[in-house]
Coordinates of C-alpha atoms in Angstrom, one line a residue:
M1128 CA 81.1 107.9 94.5
D1129 CA 78.9 105.0 96.3
G1130 CA 78.3 101.8 94.9
G1131 CA 74.9 102.5 93.3
E1132 CA 76.5 105.2 92.0
R1133 CA 79.4 103.4 90.0
E1134 CA 77.3 100.7 88.7
R1135 CA 74.8 103.8 87.2
S1136 CA 77.8 105.0 85.5
L1137 CA 79.2 101.7 84.6
T1138 CA 75.8 100.4 82.9
K1139 CA 75.4 103.6 80.8
L1140 CA 75.6 102.6 76.9
R1141 CA 78.4 104.3 75.1
D1142 CA 77.6 105.7 71.8
F1143 CA 79.2 102.9 69.5
E1144 CA 77.4 100.3 71.9
K1145 CA 74.1 102.1 71.0
V1146 CA 75.0 101.3 66.9
A1147 CA 75.9 97.4 68.0
K1148 CA 72.7 96.8 69.9
H1149 CA 70.2 99.1 66.8
L1150 CA 71.8 95.8 64.9
Y1151 CA 71.4 93.0 67.4
E1152 CA 68.2 94.1 67.8
A1153 CA 67.4 94.0 63.6
N1154 CA 68.9 90.7 63.4
P1155 CA 69.8 88.6 66.8
E1156 CA 70.3 85.2 64.6
A1157 CA 73.3 87.3 63.1
F1158 CA 75.0 87.1 66.8
A1159 CA 74.3 83.6 67.4
D1160 CA 78.0 82.5 66.8
V1161 CA 81.3 83.5 66.8
V1162 CA 83.0 85.2 64.2
W1163 CA 86.6 85.9 62.6
S1164 CA 85.7 89.3 61.5
W1165 CA 84.0 92.0 60.5
E1166 CA 83.6 91.1 57.2
E1167 CA 82.5 87.3 58.0
F1168 CA 79.7 89.2 60.2
V1169 CA 78.2 91.4 57.8
E1170 CA 78.1 88.4 55.5
R1171 CA 76.1 86.4 57.8
F1172 CA 73.9 89.5 58.8
R1173 CA 72.6 90.1 55.1
K1174 CA 72.4 86.1 54.9
T1175 CA 70.0 85.8 57.8
G1176 CA 68.4 89.0 57.9
R1177 CA 64.6 89.9 57.2
E1178 CA 64.9 93.7 56.6
S1179 CA 67.6 96.2 54.6
V1180 CA 69.7 97.6 57.1
P1181 CA 72.9 99.6 56.3
L1182 CA 76.5 98.0 57.0
E1183 CA 79.7 100.2 56.8
E1184 CA 82.2 98.6 55.3
K1185 CA 84.8 98.9 58.5
A1186 CA 83.6 97.9 61.5
P1187 CA 81.9 100.8 63.5
F1188 CA 83.6 99.1 67.1
F1189 CA 86.4 97.3 67.5
M1190 CA 87.0 93.9 66.4
G1191 CA 90.8 93.8 66.3
N1192 CA 92.4 89.9 66.1
L1193 CA 95.1 90.6 68.7
L1194 CA 95.9 92.8 71.4
T1195 CA 99.1 93.8 73.0
E1196 CA 100.0 95.3 76.1
Q1197 CA 100.4 98.5 74.7
D1198 CA 96.7 98.8 73.7
C1199 CA 95.7 98.5 77.1
F1200 CA 98.6 99.4 79.4
P1201 CA 98.4 103.0 77.9
E1202 CA 101.5 104.2 80.7
E1203 CA 104.6 101.4 80.4
S1204 CA 104.5 101.0 84.4
M1205 CA 101.1 100.2 85.1
E1206 CA 100.9 96.3 85.5
V1207 CA 96.9 96.1 86.0
S1208 CA 94.3 97.5 84.1
V1209 CA 90.5 97.4 84.5
I1210 CA 88.0 97.8 80.7
L1211 CA 84.8 97.5 80.4
H1212 CA 83.6 94.7 77.8
D1213 CA 81.5 96.4 74.7
R1214 CA 78.0 95.3 75.0
Y1215 CA 76.3 94.3 72.0
V1216 CA 79.0 93.8 69.5
P1217 CA 79.3 90.7 67.8
P1218 CA 81.5 87.9 69.7
F1219 CA 84.8 88.0 67.7
Y1220 CA 87.7 85.5 68.3
H1221 CA 90.5 87.4 68.9
S1222 CA 94.2 86.3 71.4
L1223 CA 96.1 88.9 73.7
K1224 CA 99.6 89.6 74.4
F1225 CA 98.6 89.4 78.7
I1226 CA 96.4 87.7 81.0
K1227 CA 92.5 88.4 81.1
I1228 CA 89.9 87.9 83.8
V1229 CA 86.4 88.2 82.5
Y1230 CA 84.1 89.2 85.3
A1231 CA 80.2 89.3 85.1
L1232 CA 79.9 92.4 87.4
R1233 CA 76.0 92.9 86.3
G1234 CA 74.4 89.8 84.2
G1235 CA 76.1 87.2 82.1
F1236 CA 77.7 86.8 79.2
F1237 CA 78.8 83.9 76.7
F1238 CA 82.6 82.9 76.4
Y1239 CA 84.0 81.3 73.5
L1240 CA 86.6 79.1 72.9
R1241 CA 88.6 76.8 70.2
E1242 CA 88.4 73.2 71.5
N1243 CA 89.8 70.3 69.1
G1244 CA 89.1 72.8 66.1
Q1245 CA 85.7 73.3 66.9
D1246 CA 83.7 76.4 68.9
R1247 CA 82.4 75.9 72.3
R1248 CA 80.3 78.2 73.7
M1249 CA 79.8 78.5 78.0
R1250 CA 77.3 80.8 79.5
M1251 CA 78.6 82.8 82.8
E1252 CA 76.4 84.2 85.3
E1253 CA 76.1 86.8 87.1
G1254 CA 79.5 86.7 89.9
D1255 CA 81.3 84.4 87.6
F1256 CA 84.5 84.7 85.9
V1257 CA 87.1 83.2 83.5
I1258 CA 90.9 83.3 83.4
I1259 CA 92.3 83.3 80.0
P1260 CA 95.9 83.0 79.5
P1261 CA 97.8 85.2 76.7
E1262 CA 97.9 83.7 73.0
V1263 CA 94.6 82.1 73.5
S1264 CA 91.6 82.6 70.6
Q1265 CA 88.6 83.4 72.6
A1266 CA 85.4 85.9 72.5
V1267 CA 82.8 87.0 74.9
F1268 CA 79.1 88.4 74.2
T1269 CA 77.0 90.5 76.0
G1270 CA 73.7 91.0 74.9
D1271 CA 71.9 92.8 77.6
E1272 CA 71.9 96.8 78.1
D1273 CA 72.0 96.1 82.2
A1274 CA 74.6 93.7 82.1
V1275 CA 78.6 95.0 83.2
T1276 CA 81.0 92.6 81.7
V1277 CA 84.3 94.0 83.4
N1278 CA 88.0 92.7 81.8
I1279 CA 91.1 92.9 84.3
V1280 CA 94.3 92.8 82.4
L1281 CA 97.5 92.1 84.3
K1282 CA 100.7 91.3 82.7
R1283 CA 102.2 87.6 82.2
S1284 CA 105.6 89.0 84.1
T1285 CA 102.9 90.3 86.9
F1286 CA 101.7 87.5 87.5
G1287 CA 104.4 85.3 87.9
E1288 CA 106.1 87.2 90.2
A1289 CA 102.8 88.2 92.5
F1290 CA 101.4 84.4 92.4
Y1291 CA 104.7 82.6 92.9
S1292 CA 103.6 80.6 96.6
L1293 CA 100.4 79.7 94.1
L1294 CA 102.7 78.2 92.0
M1295 CA 104.4 76.1 94.3
E1296 CA 101.3 74.1 95.0
N1297 CA 100.9 70.9 93.5
D1298 CA 97.5 70.4 92.2
D1299 CA 95.6 71.1 89.4
I1300 CA 95.0 74.9 90.1
S1301 CA 98.7 75.3 90.0
D1302 CA 99.0 73.3 87.1
F1303 CA 97.1 75.3 84.9
F1304 CA 98.9 78.7 86.0
W1305 CA 102.0 77.2 85.5
Q1306 CA 100.3 76.2 81.7
M1307 CA 99.3 79.6 81.4
L1308 CA 102.8 81.4 82.2
Y1309 CA 105.0 79.2 80.1
S1310 CA 102.8 77.2 77.6
K1311 CA 102.6 78.7 74.2
G1312 CA 99.1 78.9 72.2
K1313 CA 97.4 76.2 74.2
E1314 CA 93.7 77.1 73.7
R1315 CA 92.6 76.9 77.4
A1316 CA 90.6 78.9 80.3
L1317 CA 90.1 78.6 83.7
L1318 CA 86.2 79.1 84.2
V1319 CA 85.2 79.9 88.1
R1320 CA 81.6 79.8 88.6
C1321 CA 81.2 81.3 92.3
G1322 CA 78.0 83.0 91.9
R1323 CA 77.1 86.2 94.0
D1324 CA 80.0 86.0 96.3
E1325 CA 79.7 90.2 97.6
R1326 CA 82.9 90.3 98.4
L1327 CA 84.5 89.3 95.2
E1328 CA 82.2 92.0 93.7
R1329 CA 83.3 94.8 96.1
I1330 CA 86.9 93.9 95.1
V1331 CA 85.7 94.5 91.2
L1332 CA 83.6 97.6 92.1
E1333 CA 86.4 99.2 93.8
M1334 CA 88.9 97.9 90.9
C1335 CA 86.0 99.8 88.3
G1336 CA 86.0 102.7 90.6
E1337 CA 90.0 102.9 90.8
G1338 CA 90.6 102.4 87.1
I1339 CA 87.8 103.8 84.8
L1340 CA 85.8 105.7 87.0
D1341 CA 88.5 107.9 89.2
E1342 CA 89.2 111.4 87.1
S1343 CA 91.0 113.0 89.6
G1344 CA 94.4 112.3 87.5
N1345 CA 95.9 111.0 90.7
T1346 CA 98.2 108.2 89.9
A1347 CA 100.6 107.8 93.1
G1348 CA 99.8 104.5 94.2
K1349 CA 97.5 103.1 91.7
N1350 CA 99.5 100.5 90.4
L1351 CA 99.9 99.3 94.1
M1352 CA 96.5 99.7 94.5
M1353 CA 95.5 97.7 91.6
K1354 CA 97.6 94.9 92.2
G1355 CA 96.9 94.6 95.6
Y1356 CA 92.9 94.6 94.5
V1357 CA 94.0 91.4 92.0
M1358 CA 95.7 89.5 94.7
L1359 CA 92.7 89.8 97.1
L1360 CA 90.3 88.4 94.0
F1361 CA 92.5 85.5 93.2
G1362 CA 92.8 85.0 97.5
R1363 CA 88.9 84.9 97.9
A1364 CA 88.1 83.1 94.5
I1365 CA 91.0 80.2 95.7
K1366 CA 89.7 79.8 99.5
E1367 CA 86.3 80.0 98.8
H1368 CA 85.7 78.4 95.5
S1369 CA 88.3 76.3 94.5
G1370 CA 85.7 73.4 94.0
E1371 CA 84.3 75.7 91.4
M1372 CA 86.9 75.8 89.0
E1373 CA 86.8 74.0 85.7
S1374 CA 89.7 74.2 83.4
V1375 CA 88.2 74.0 79.7
G1376 CA 90.0 73.5 76.1
H1377 CA 91.9 70.7 75.0
L1378 CA 94.8 69.3 77.3
S1379 CA 97.1 65.9 75.6
E1380 CA 99.1 63.9 77.7
A1381 CA 102.4 65.7 76.4
D1382 CA 100.9 69.2 77.8
A1383 CA 100.2 67.9 80.8
V1384 CA 103.6 67.6 82.1
L1385 CA 104.9 70.6 81.2
P1386 CA 103.8 71.9 85.0
E1387 CA 105.5 69.1 86.2
L1388 CA 108.8 69.7 84.0
V1389 CA 108.6 73.4 85.4
R1390 CA 108.2 73.2 89.0
Y1391 CA 111.1 70.5 89.0
I1392 CA 113.6 72.9 87.1
R1393 CA 112.0 75.9 89.7
E1394 CA 112.7 73.6 92.9
N1395 CA 116.1 72.8 91.8
Y1396 CA 117.7 75.9 90.0
T1397 CA 120.7 75.8 91.3
T1398 CA 121.6 72.3 90.5
V1399 CA 119.6 71.2 87.9
T1400 CA 121.3 70.2 84.2
L1401 CA 119.3 69.1 81.1
P1402 CA 121.0 65.2 81.6
E1403 CA 119.7 65.4 85.2
L1404 CA 116.4 66.5 83.9
A1405 CA 115.6 63.9 81.4
G1406 CA 117.3 61.2 83.8
H1407 CA 114.5 62.3 85.8
F1408 CA 111.1 62.4 83.5
G1409 CA 112.6 59.2 81.9
K1410 CA 113.6 60.8 78.3
S1411 CA 116.4 61.3 76.6
E1412 CA 118.1 64.9 76.4
G1413 CA 117.2 65.6 72.9
Y1414 CA 113.4 64.7 73.4
L1415 CA 113.4 66.7 76.4
S1416 CA 114.8 69.7 74.7
R1417 CA 112.5 69.8 71.9
Y1418 CA 109.6 69.6 74.0
I1419 CA 110.4 72.4 76.2
R1420 CA 111.3 74.4 73.3
R1421 CA 108.1 73.1 71.5
E1422 CA 106.0 73.8 74.3
T1423 CA 107.2 77.2 75.6
G1424 CA 108.6 78.8 72.9
K1425 CA 111.9 78.7 75.1
T1426 CA 115.1 76.6 75.3
F1427 CA 116.1 75.0 79.0
R1428 CA 118.7 77.4 79.1
F1429 CA 116.4 80.5 79.1
L1430 CA 114.2 79.1 81.8
L1431 CA 116.9 77.8 84.2
K1432 CA 118.3 81.6 84.0
E1433 CA 115.4 82.8 83.9
F1434 CA 114.7 81.5 87.7
R1435 CA 118.1 81.7 88.6
M1436 CA 117.9 85.8 87.9
K1437 CA 114.1 86.2 89.6
Q1438 CA 115.6 84.2 92.9
A1439 CA 118.9 86.8 92.6
V1440 CA 116.7 89.9 92.3
Q1441 CA 115.0 88.9 95.4
M1442 CA 117.9 88.2 97.5
I1443 CA 120.1 91.6 96.2
E1444 CA 116.7 93.6 97.5
N1445 CA 115.9 91.8 100.5
S1446 CA 119.3 90.7 101.7
S1447 CA 122.8 91.9 102.7
C1448 CA 124.3 89.2 100.8
S1449 CA 127.7 90.1 98.5
I1450 CA 127.1 90.0 95.4
E1451 CA 129.2 87.1 95.0
E1452 CA 127.3 85.3 97.7
V1453 CA 124.0 85.7 95.6
A1454 CA 125.7 84.3 92.3
A1455 CA 126.7 81.0 94.6
A1456 CA 123.5 80.7 95.9
V1457 CA 121.5 80.8 92.9
G1458 CA 123.6 78.2 91.1
Y1459 CA 126.8 80.5 89.6
A1460 CA 130.4 78.7 90.3
D1461 CA 131.5 81.7 87.8
I1462 CA 130.8 85.0 88.6
S1463 CA 131.6 86.8 85.2
C1464 CA 129.2 84.8 83.6
F1465 CA 126.5 85.5 86.6
Y1466 CA 127.2 89.6 86.1
R1467 CA 126.5 89.0 82.2
N1468 CA 123.6 87.4 82.2
F1469 CA 122.4 89.7 84.7
R1470 CA 123.1 92.8 82.5
E1471 CA 122.0 90.9 79.7
R1472 CA 118.1 90.5 81.6
F1473 CA 118.4 94.2 83.2
S1474 CA 120.5 96.2 81.6
M1475 CA 122.9 96.9 84.8
T1476 CA 124.4 95.3 86.6
P1477 CA 123.5 94.1 90.2
M1478 CA 125.2 96.7 92.3
Q1479 CA 123.5 99.5 90.4
Y1480 CA 120.4 97.5 90.5
R1481 CA 120.3 97.0 94.4
N1482 CA 121.9 100.9 94.7
I1483 CA 118.7 101.8 92.6
R1484 CA 116.2 99.4 94.6
S1485 CA 117.7 100.8 97.9
R1486 CA 116.9 104.6 97.1
I1487 CA 113.4 103.5 95.8
S1488 CA 113.2 101.8 99.4
I1489 CA 114.2 105.0 101.5

């Protein structure tokens, strides 16, 4: 299937989109603002409508307030998924348990975000995209039959593992991604206004072909390919369009400290302690402990253990070091503590993990 055939397949209206289009054409004013539920939309539709249009008691299309990984990753092993955005469906606030990229493949869309308690609407043109962190209330509206808006969703853990080199940079973009991975419930997003970049367009079309239009049933290598496409998408965007990236949403002075703090823990995970961290940032231990818990939903000890385990599995997979050497290298003086934490994290011993990974690599 060539690019033209793919686009024709992607632009075909689905039955529920036809229902939504009928409502939109009957009363476009009802779609002008974002809502929180179908019931709120129905009330607005009836108040603003100039003609009587029957509305069902329940939404004839999806308008749920929360999407989990299970909703978008039917196969647990998949880490990246591609889903077409529903055209003409009223813009409704919902949050996600994963990271979402909304890409304007054809035409544009409106993106809504809560900022300081107010609705903010932003227009994204063809070729632009927005990166939305987990747990952010947001909405997207596409009111054009010829438009194709693509949702690329990936698990939070996948992003952290695949883009660690990006996270270690010290700039506004890496700061946003640190907050995306570790900050809890902040209403922020990253707009990338890159216009008509044909290479990005081809990457997204390839993703659609693999993730939406492929009916072969052959899933071998699919997860690896989809992760590769996402890395190409980010790499191209950062290389060519970093100047067109804009972080939107509310960011307090306290929020801005989080990336620097998490980056410091990551860089010094073998030796850092809470007292040492507090001294470095000029805060009391109690304040810093509460701050980390409030902002991330995790304790300092949990974050430290997470960074140590990430490095440990890399060494186990990619080196011939003994398990004792791995434990010492990632900051564990007590080997029994390392074994206990590793088993808690991966439900197996370090040696069992190494044996399994060795069989996979062979």
